[in-house]
């Protein structure tokens, strides 16, 4: 029972449309097209709502005009052109691709490309530097290492100290970048 | 050293953003402005029933008379229209401007009573009850005002009430210059 109620409640979480029953066209195919167009047209008084989502007077007029144009036999593109002729590119929720909108369309991908290649380059450079083989120990270094290791073995409780020291003096510890 | 320079990047970003915000605040940019595509184009058609009883219907004949014309969309239910109305009365009476009034989504009786009460500066007045003409004019609401030159080309489009400043800095110079 509770599950049924929850499911029922979920059904009512659909986005509320402002399209009024009186506006809906009798022809379901035309109405479906009107909805597609209505979702892509921006209401001119509410910044970022589509006309289908807006209860503004102008949005109501625009929905009606869309349906009138469709009923008169216009194609979807013609309806968009009709609106752009009156309200400009502003009414299109998806802005057209032209000189004025180049930055809008290409800015983000370009930035991604730039940052991506910079990261890749840096990573490759780091890899190349890391692959250089370490220099073999010289005779003198080897002698000192053996000596230190021998001391460490004789004094197990102090093994920590001298070992650390020897490592540092021999440059065996990874170089600290800071 | 090069690595140190990298730490300047966030600071640079901050400076860029601060610069953008400062520019936005100082230049007076209005991000809510939607502009108008009508400016520079011929005025859309006008074919409306007259608002005042006994008047001939409102057509665009007045828009091509060779004289500049102001077209004002208003409604009696709109408070900003009330605020800008005295400016139109002044334009009509003192400056002799030709003003066309269009009552948008307004009942005839109410619009007429409103004009009777506040003064009627309109040379010709129409009634756009269903807002279709408004849509053709790219109207987003009321009040909106268009300045049209003698050749019927839209030269200015004010969204929202006109102000004393609009009157002095744009409309009056336009009316004088376009004649």
PDB file of N, CA, C and O in Angstrom, chain A residues 66-122:
ATOM      1  N   UNK A  66       2.690  30.022 -31.853  1.00  0.00           N
ATOM      2  CA  UNK A  66       3.338  28.804 -32.355  1.00  0.00           C
ATOM      3  C   UNK A  66       2.281  27.861 -32.925  1.00  0.00           C
ATOM      4  O   UNK A  66       2.424  27.336 -34.035  1.00  0.00           O
ATOM      5  N   UNK A  67       1.202  27.692 -32.197  1.00  0.00           N
ATOM      6  CA  UNK A  67       0.140  26.780 -32.645  1.00  0.00           C
ATOM      7  C   UNK A  67      -0.560  27.308 -33.890  1.00  0.00           C
ATOM      8  O   UNK A  67      -0.922  26.541 -34.781  1.00  0.00           O
ATOM      9  N   UNK A  68      -0.739  28.621 -33.934  1.00  0.00           N
ATOM     10  CA  UNK A  68      -1.366  29.199 -35.135  1.00  0.00           C
ATOM     11  C   UNK A  68      -0.499  28.965 -36.362  1.00  0.00           C
ATOM     12  O   UNK A  68      -0.985  28.608 -37.424  1.00  0.00           O
ATOM     13  N   UNK A  69       0.804  29.174 -36.204  1.00  0.00           N
ATOM     14  CA  UNK A  69       1.707  28.991 -37.342  1.00  0.00           C
ATOM     15  C   UNK A  69       1.709  27.533 -37.791  1.00  0.00           C
ATOM     16  O   UNK A  69       1.702  27.236 -38.981  1.00  0.00           O
ATOM     17  N   UNK A  70       1.736  26.627 -36.821  1.00  0.00           N
ATOM     18  CA  UNK A  70       1.755  25.194 -37.160  1.00  0.00           C
ATOM     19  C   UNK A  70       0.476  24.801 -37.871  1.00  0.00           C
ATOM     20  O   UNK A  70       0.493  24.074 -38.870  1.00  0.00           O
ATOM     21  N   UNK A  71      -0.644  25.294 -37.364  1.00  0.00           N
ATOM     22  CA  UNK A  71      -1.927  24.968 -37.991  1.00  0.00           C
ATOM     23  C   UNK A  71      -1.975  25.528 -39.405  1.00  0.00           C
ATOM     24  O   UNK A  71      -2.569  24.938 -40.300  1.00  0.00           O
ATOM     25  N   UNK A  72      -1.311  26.682 -39.606  1.00  0.00           N
ATOM     26  CA  UNK A  72      -1.305  27.289 -40.937  1.00  0.00           C
ATOM     27  C   UNK A  72      -0.379  26.544 -41.885  1.00  0.00           C
ATOM     28  O   UNK A  72      -0.308  26.868 -43.072  1.00  0.00           O
ATOM     29  N   UNK A  73       0.359  25.543 -41.371  1.00  0.00           N
ATOM     30  CA  UNK A  73       1.180  24.716 -42.250  1.00  0.00           C
ATOM     31  C   UNK A  73       2.664  25.041 -42.228  1.00  0.00           C
ATOM     32  O   UNK A  73       3.411  24.552 -43.072  1.00  0.00           O
ATOM     33  N   UNK A  74       3.113  25.860 -41.285  1.00  0.00           N
ATOM     34  CA  UNK A  74       4.542  26.187 -41.196  1.00  0.00           C
ATOM     35  C   UNK A  74       5.352  24.980 -40.726  1.00  0.00           C
ATOM     36  O   UNK A  74       4.844  24.135 -39.992  1.00  0.00           O
ATOM     37  N   UNK A  75       6.608  24.931 -41.169  1.00  0.00           N
ATOM     38  CA  UNK A  75       7.513  23.918 -40.630  1.00  0.00           C
ATOM     39  C   UNK A  75       8.067  24.433 -39.306  1.00  0.00           C
ATOM     40  O   UNK A  75       7.929  25.608 -38.977  1.00  0.00           O
ATOM     41  N   UNK A  76       8.720  23.546 -38.541  1.00  0.00           N
ATOM     42  CA  UNK A  76       9.293  23.966 -37.256  1.00  0.00           C
ATOM     43  C   UNK A  76      10.264  25.123 -37.449  1.00  0.00           C
ATOM     44  O   UNK A  76      10.258  26.092 -36.681  1.00  0.00           O
ATOM     45  N   UNK A  77      11.105  25.025 -38.484  1.00  0.00           N
ATOM     46  CA  UNK A  77      12.090  26.073 -38.735  1.00  0.00           C
ATOM     47  C   UNK A  77      11.419  27.407 -39.040  1.00  0.00           C
ATOM     48  O   UNK A  77      11.898  28.462 -38.641  1.00  0.00           O
ATOM     49  N   UNK A  78      10.319  27.334 -39.762  1.00  0.00           N
ATOM     50  CA  UNK A  78       9.598  28.570 -40.090  1.00  0.00           C
ATOM     51  C   UNK A  78       9.038  29.210 -38.823  1.00  0.00           C
ATOM     52  O   UNK A  78       9.020  30.430 -38.695  1.00  0.00           O
ATOM     53  N   UNK A  79       8.583  28.370 -37.897  1.00  0.00           N
ATOM     54  CA  UNK A  79       8.050  28.916 -36.643  1.00  0.00           C
ATOM     55  C   UNK A  79       9.168  29.587 -35.852  1.00  0.00           C
ATOM     56  O   UNK A  79       9.007  30.692 -35.317  1.00  0.00           O
ATOM     57  N   UNK A  80      10.340  28.948 -35.812  1.00  0.00           N
ATOM     58  CA  UNK A  80      11.477  29.565 -35.117  1.00  0.00           C
ATOM     59  C   UNK A  80      11.848  30.890 -35.777  1.00  0.00           C
ATOM     60  O   UNK A  80      12.103  31.882 -35.100  1.00  0.00           O
ATOM     61  N   UNK A  81      11.837  30.895 -37.118  1.00  0.00           N
ATOM     62  CA  UNK A  81      12.180  32.126 -37.842  1.00  0.00           C
ATOM     63  C   UNK A  81      11.172  33.227 -37.527  1.00  0.00           C
ATOM     64  O   UNK A  81      11.530  34.396 -37.370  1.00  0.00           O
ATOM     65  N   UNK A  82       9.908  32.849 -37.419  1.00  0.00           N
ATOM     66  CA  UNK A  82       8.836  33.794 -37.081  1.00  0.00           C
ATOM     67  C   UNK A  82       9.145  34.466 -35.740  1.00  0.00           C
ATOM     68  O   UNK A  82       9.043  35.688 -35.596  1.00  0.00           O
ATOM     69  N   UNK A  83       9.554  33.670 -34.769  1.00  0.00           N
ATOM     70  CA  UNK A  83       9.829  34.220 -33.439  1.00  0.00           C
ATOM     71  C   UNK A  83      11.115  35.061 -33.435  1.00  0.00           C
ATOM     72  O   UNK A  83      11.179  36.111 -32.794  1.00  0.00           O
ATOM     73  N   UNK A  84      12.126  34.577 -34.150  1.00  0.00           N
ATOM     74  CA  UNK A  84      13.393  35.320 -34.183  1.00  0.00           C
ATOM     75  C   UNK A  84      13.198  36.680 -34.857  1.00  0.00           C
ATOM     76  O   UNK A  84      13.798  37.675 -34.454  1.00  0.00           O
ATOM     77  N   UNK A  85      12.308  36.737 -35.855  1.00  0.00           N
ATOM     78  CA  UNK A  85      12.041  38.000 -36.538  1.00  0.00           C
ATOM     79  C   UNK A  85      11.437  39.013 -35.574  1.00  0.00           C
ATOM     80  O   UNK A  85      11.575  40.219 -35.765  1.00  0.00           O
ATOM     81  N   UNK A  86      10.768  38.540 -34.542  1.00  0.00           N
ATOM     82  CA  UNK A  86      10.121  39.450 -33.593  1.00  0.00           C
ATOM     83  C   UNK A  86      10.962  39.712 -32.346  1.00  0.00           C
ATOM     84  O   UNK A  86      10.993  40.831 -31.828  1.00  0.00           O
ATOM     85  N   UNK A  87      11.621  38.687 -31.853  1.00  0.00           N
ATOM     86  CA  UNK A  87      12.333  38.839 -30.580  1.00  0.00           C
ATOM     87  C   UNK A  87      13.844  38.626 -30.684  1.00  0.00           C
ATOM     88  O   UNK A  87      14.541  38.688 -29.675  1.00  0.00           O
ATOM     89  N   UNK A  88      14.341  38.317 -31.867  1.00  0.00           N
ATOM     90  CA  UNK A  88      15.777  38.131 -32.026  1.00  0.00           C
ATOM     91  C   UNK A  88      16.236  36.768 -31.537  1.00  0.00           C
ATOM     92  O   UNK A  88      15.440  35.951 -31.092  1.00  0.00           O
ATOM     93  N   UNK A  89      17.544  36.555 -31.618  1.00  0.00           N
ATOM     94  CA  UNK A  89      18.107  35.266 -31.204  1.00  0.00           C
ATOM     95  C   UNK A  89      17.848  34.986 -29.735  1.00  0.00           C
ATOM     96  O   UNK A  89      17.982  33.852 -29.277  1.00  0.00           O
ATOM     97  N   UNK A  90      17.514  36.045 -28.995  1.00  0.00           N
ATOM     98  CA  UNK A  90      17.262  35.876 -27.557  1.00  0.00           C
ATOM     99  C   UNK A  90      16.218  34.803 -27.287  1.00  0.00           C
ATOM    100  O   UNK A  90      16.297  34.102 -26.283  1.00  0.00           O
ATOM    101  N   UNK A  91      15.227  34.644 -28.162  1.00  0.00           N
ATOM    102  CA  UNK A  91      14.157  33.673 -27.889  1.00  0.00           C
ATOM    103  C   UNK A  91      14.610  32.229 -28.034  1.00  0.00           C
ATOM    104  O   UNK A  91      13.881  31.339 -27.631  1.00  0.00           O
ATOM    105  N   UNK A  92      15.765  32.020 -28.644  1.00  0.00           N
ATOM    106  CA  UNK A  92      16.205  30.636 -28.832  1.00  0.00           C
ATOM    107  C   UNK A  92      16.973  30.186 -27.605  1.00  0.00           C
ATOM    108  O   UNK A  92      17.982  30.785 -27.237  1.00  0.00           O
ATOM    109  N   UNK A  93      16.494  29.130 -26.955  1.00  0.00           N
ATOM    110  CA  UNK A  93      17.216  28.626 -25.775  1.00  0.00           C
ATOM    111  C   UNK A  93      18.534  27.999 -26.197  1.00  0.00           C
ATOM    112  O   UNK A  93      19.481  27.937 -25.433  1.00  0.00           O
ATOM    113  N   UNK A  94      18.580  27.522 -27.456  1.00  0.00           N
ATOM    114  CA  UNK A  94      19.846  27.033 -28.001  1.00  0.00           C
ATOM    115  C   UNK A  94      20.346  28.070 -28.992  1.00  0.00           C
ATOM    116  O   UNK A  94      19.812  28.187 -30.094  1.00  0.00           O
ATOM    117  N   UNK A  95      21.345  28.862 -28.602  1.00  0.00           N
ATOM    118  CA  UNK A  95      21.774  29.954 -29.476  1.00  0.00           C
ATOM    119  C   UNK A  95      22.360  29.436 -30.783  1.00  0.00           C
ATOM    120  O   UNK A  95      22.966  28.365 -30.810  1.00  0.00           O
ATOM    121  N   UNK A  96      22.158  30.176 -31.878  1.00  0.00           N
ATOM    122  CA  UNK A  96      22.675  29.745 -33.167  1.00  0.00           C
ATOM    123  C   UNK A  96      24.194  29.866 -33.225  1.00  0.00           C
ATOM    124  O   UNK A  96      24.788  30.653 -32.482  1.00  0.00           O
ATOM    125  N   UNK A  97      24.805  29.094 -34.101  1.00  0.00           N
ATOM    126  CA  UNK A  97      26.261  29.122 -34.265  1.00  0.00           C
ATOM    127  C   UNK A  97      26.624  30.183 -35.285  1.00  0.00           C
ATOM    128  O   UNK A  97      26.386  30.016 -36.479  1.00  0.00           O
ATOM    129  N   UNK A  98      27.136  31.335 -34.807  1.00  0.00           N
ATOM    130  CA  UNK A  98      27.596  32.358 -35.745  1.00  0.00           C
ATOM    131  C   UNK A  98      28.712  33.180 -35.104  1.00  0.00           C
ATOM    132  O   UNK A  98      29.088  32.914 -33.968  1.00  0.00           O
ATOM    133  N   UNK A  99      29.202  34.174 -35.831  1.00  0.00           N
ATOM    134  CA  UNK A  99      30.394  34.886 -35.365  1.00  0.00           C
ATOM    135  C   UNK A  99      30.245  35.392 -33.933  1.00  0.00           C
ATOM    136  O   UNK A  99      31.167  35.290 -33.142  1.00  0.00           O
ATOM    137  N   UNK A 100      29.081  35.929 -33.637  1.00  0.00           N
ATOM    138  CA  UNK A 100      28.878  36.505 -32.315  1.00  0.00           C
ATOM    139  C   UNK A 100      28.847  35.481 -31.201  1.00  0.00           C
ATOM    140  O   UNK A 100      28.996  35.829 -30.028  1.00  0.00           O
ATOM    141  N   UNK A 101      28.634  34.223 -31.545  1.00  0.00           N
ATOM    142  CA  UNK A 101      28.514  33.205 -30.504  1.00  0.00           C
ATOM    143  C   UNK A 101      29.663  32.195 -30.555  1.00  0.00           C
ATOM    144  O   UNK A 101      29.590  31.139 -29.948  1.00  0.00           O
ATOM    145  N   UNK A 102      30.722  32.545 -31.292  1.00  0.00           N
ATOM    146  CA  UNK A 102      31.852  31.620 -31.432  1.00  0.00           C
ATOM    147  C   UNK A 102      32.448  31.252 -30.075  1.00  0.00           C
ATOM    148  O   UNK A 102      32.693  30.089 -29.783  1.00  0.00           O
ATOM    149  N   UNK A 103      32.675  32.298 -29.255  1.00  0.00           N
ATOM    150  CA  UNK A 103      33.284  32.061 -27.950  1.00  0.00           C
ATOM    151  C   UNK A 103      32.393  31.158 -27.110  1.00  0.00           C
ATOM    152  O   UNK A 103      32.850  30.246 -26.418  1.00  0.00           O
ATOM    153  N   UNK A 104      31.100  31.396 -27.216  1.00  0.00           N
ATOM    154  CA  UNK A 104      30.135  30.617 -26.456  1.00  0.00           C
ATOM    155  C   UNK A 104      30.204  29.146 -26.823  1.00  0.00           C
ATOM    156  O   UNK A 104      30.227  28.259 -25.972  1.00  0.00           O
ATOM    157  N   UNK A 105      30.265  28.887 -28.137  1.00  0.00           N
ATOM    158  CA  UNK A 105      30.237  27.497 -28.592  1.00  0.00           C
ATOM    159  C   UNK A 105      31.600  26.819 -28.482  1.00  0.00           C
ATOM    160  O   UNK A 105      31.686  25.647 -28.154  1.00  0.00           O
ATOM    161  N   UNK A 106      32.676  27.578 -28.821  1.00  0.00           N
ATOM    162  CA  UNK A 106      33.982  26.934 -28.920  1.00  0.00           C
ATOM    163  C   UNK A 106      34.862  27.179 -27.698  1.00  0.00           C
ATOM    164  O   UNK A 106      35.867  26.512 -27.530  1.00  0.00           O
ATOM    165  N   UNK A 107      34.472  28.151 -26.856  1.00  0.00           N
ATOM    166  CA  UNK A 107      35.314  28.515 -25.707  1.00  0.00           C
ATOM    167  C   UNK A 107      35.639  27.345 -24.812  1.00  0.00           C
ATOM    168  O   UNK A 107      36.811  27.047 -24.550  1.00  0.00           O
ATOM    169  N   UNK A 108      34.604  26.637 -24.375  1.00  0.00           N
ATOM    170  CA  UNK A 108      34.811  25.556 -23.419  1.00  0.00           C
ATOM    171  C   UNK A 108      35.608  24.390 -24.021  1.00  0.00           C
ATOM    172  O   UNK A 108      36.590  23.947 -23.420  1.00  0.00           O
ATOM    173  N   UNK A 109      35.236  23.887 -25.219  1.00  0.00           N
ATOM    174  CA  UNK A 109      36.033  22.812 -25.805  1.00  0.00           C
ATOM    175  C   UNK A 109      37.489  23.217 -26.032  1.00  0.00           C
ATOM    176  O   UNK A 109      38.397  22.421 -25.813  1.00  0.00           O
ATOM    177  N   UNK A 110      37.686  24.475 -26.443  1.00  0.00           N
ATOM    178  CA  UNK A 110      39.035  24.958 -26.699  1.00  0.00           C
ATOM    179  C   UNK A 110      39.852  24.950 -25.410  1.00  0.00           C
ATOM    180  O   UNK A 110      41.011  24.524 -25.391  1.00  0.00           O
ATOM    181  N   UNK A 111      39.224  25.408 -24.346  1.00  0.00           N
ATOM    182  CA  UNK A 111      39.896  25.463 -23.050  1.00  0.00           C
ATOM    183  C   UNK A 111      40.258  24.052 -22.590  1.00  0.00           C
ATOM    184  O   UNK A 111      41.342  23.798 -22.087  1.00  0.00           O
ATOM    185  N   UNK A 112      39.313  23.140 -22.809  1.00  0.00           N
ATOM    186  CA  UNK A 112      39.535  21.744 -22.438  1.00  0.00           C
ATOM    187  C   UNK A 112      40.727  21.187 -23.216  1.00  0.00           C
ATOM    188  O   UNK A 112      41.618  20.532 -22.657  1.00  0.00           O
ATOM    189  N   UNK A 113      40.765  21.476 -24.502  1.00  0.00           N
ATOM    190  CA  UNK A 113      41.836  20.998 -25.368  1.00  0.00           C
ATOM    191  C   UNK A 113      43.177  21.554 -24.885  1.00  0.00           C
ATOM    192  O   UNK A 113      44.167  20.829 -24.784  1.00  0.00           O
ATOM    193  N   UNK A 114      43.176  22.857 -24.574  1.00  0.00           N
ATOM    194  CA  UNK A 114      44.393  23.530 -24.149  1.00  0.00           C
ATOM    195  C   UNK A 114      44.904  22.939 -22.842  1.00  0.00           C
ATOM    196  O   UNK A 114      46.071  22.547 -22.722  1.00  0.00           O
ATOM    197  N   UNK A 115      44.012  22.854 -21.870  1.00  0.00           N
ATOM    198  CA  UNK A 115      44.391  22.354 -20.549  1.00  0.00           C
ATOM    199  C   UNK A 115      44.805  20.893 -20.640  1.00  0.00           C
ATOM    200  O   UNK A 115      45.781  20.462 -20.035  1.00  0.00           O
ATOM    201  N   UNK A 116      44.064  20.128 -21.468  1.00  0.00           N
ATOM    202  CA  UNK A 116      44.358  18.711 -21.631  1.00  0.00           C
ATOM    203  C   UNK A 116      45.744  18.496 -22.213  1.00  0.00           C
ATOM    204  O   UNK A 116      46.529  17.692 -21.698  1.00  0.00           O
ATOM    205  N   UNK A 117      46.063  19.242 -23.260  1.00  0.00           N
ATOM    206  CA  UNK A 117      47.371  19.043 -23.898  1.00  0.00           C
ATOM    207  C   UNK A 117      48.489  19.511 -22.971  1.00  0.00           C
ATOM    208  O   UNK A 117      49.566  18.912 -22.946  1.00  0.00           O
ATOM    209  N   UNK A 118      48.232  20.577 -22.197  1.00  0.00           N
ATOM    210  CA  UNK A 118      49.240  21.042 -21.249  1.00  0.00           C
ATOM    211  C   UNK A 118      49.525  19.969 -20.202  1.00  0.00           C
ATOM    212  O   UNK A 118      50.680  19.674 -19.882  1.00  0.00           O
ATOM    213  N   UNK A 119      48.449  19.354 -19.705  1.00  0.00           N
ATOM    214  CA  UNK A 119      48.602  18.292 -18.708  1.00  0.00           C
ATOM    215  C   UNK A 119      49.356  17.111 -19.298  1.00  0.00           C
ATOM    216  O   UNK A 119      50.259  16.545 -18.674  1.00  0.00           O
ATOM    217  N   UNK A 120      48.995  16.740 -20.511  1.00  0.00           N
ATOM    218  CA  UNK A 120      49.615  15.598 -21.177  1.00  0.00           C
ATOM    219  C   UNK A 120      51.111  15.844 -21.355  1.00  0.00           C
ATOM    220  O   UNK A 120      51.945  14.975 -21.091  1.00  0.00           O
ATOM    221  N   UNK A 121      51.429  17.066 -21.790  1.00  0.00           N
ATOM    222  CA  UNK A 121      52.828  17.422 -22.021  1.00  0.00           C
ATOM    223  C   UNK A 121      53.623  17.338 -20.732  1.00  0.00           C
ATOM    224  O   UNK A 121      54.728  16.780 -20.699  1.00  0.00           O
ATOM    225  N   UNK A 122      53.041  17.879 -19.684  1.00  0.00           N
ATOM    226  CA  UNK A 122      53.720  17.887 -18.388  1.00  0.00           C
ATOM    227  C   UNK A 122      53.940  16.458 -17.897  1.00  0.00           C
ATOM    228  O   UNK A 122      55.011  16.107 -17.406  1.00  0.00           O
TER     229      UNK A 122
END
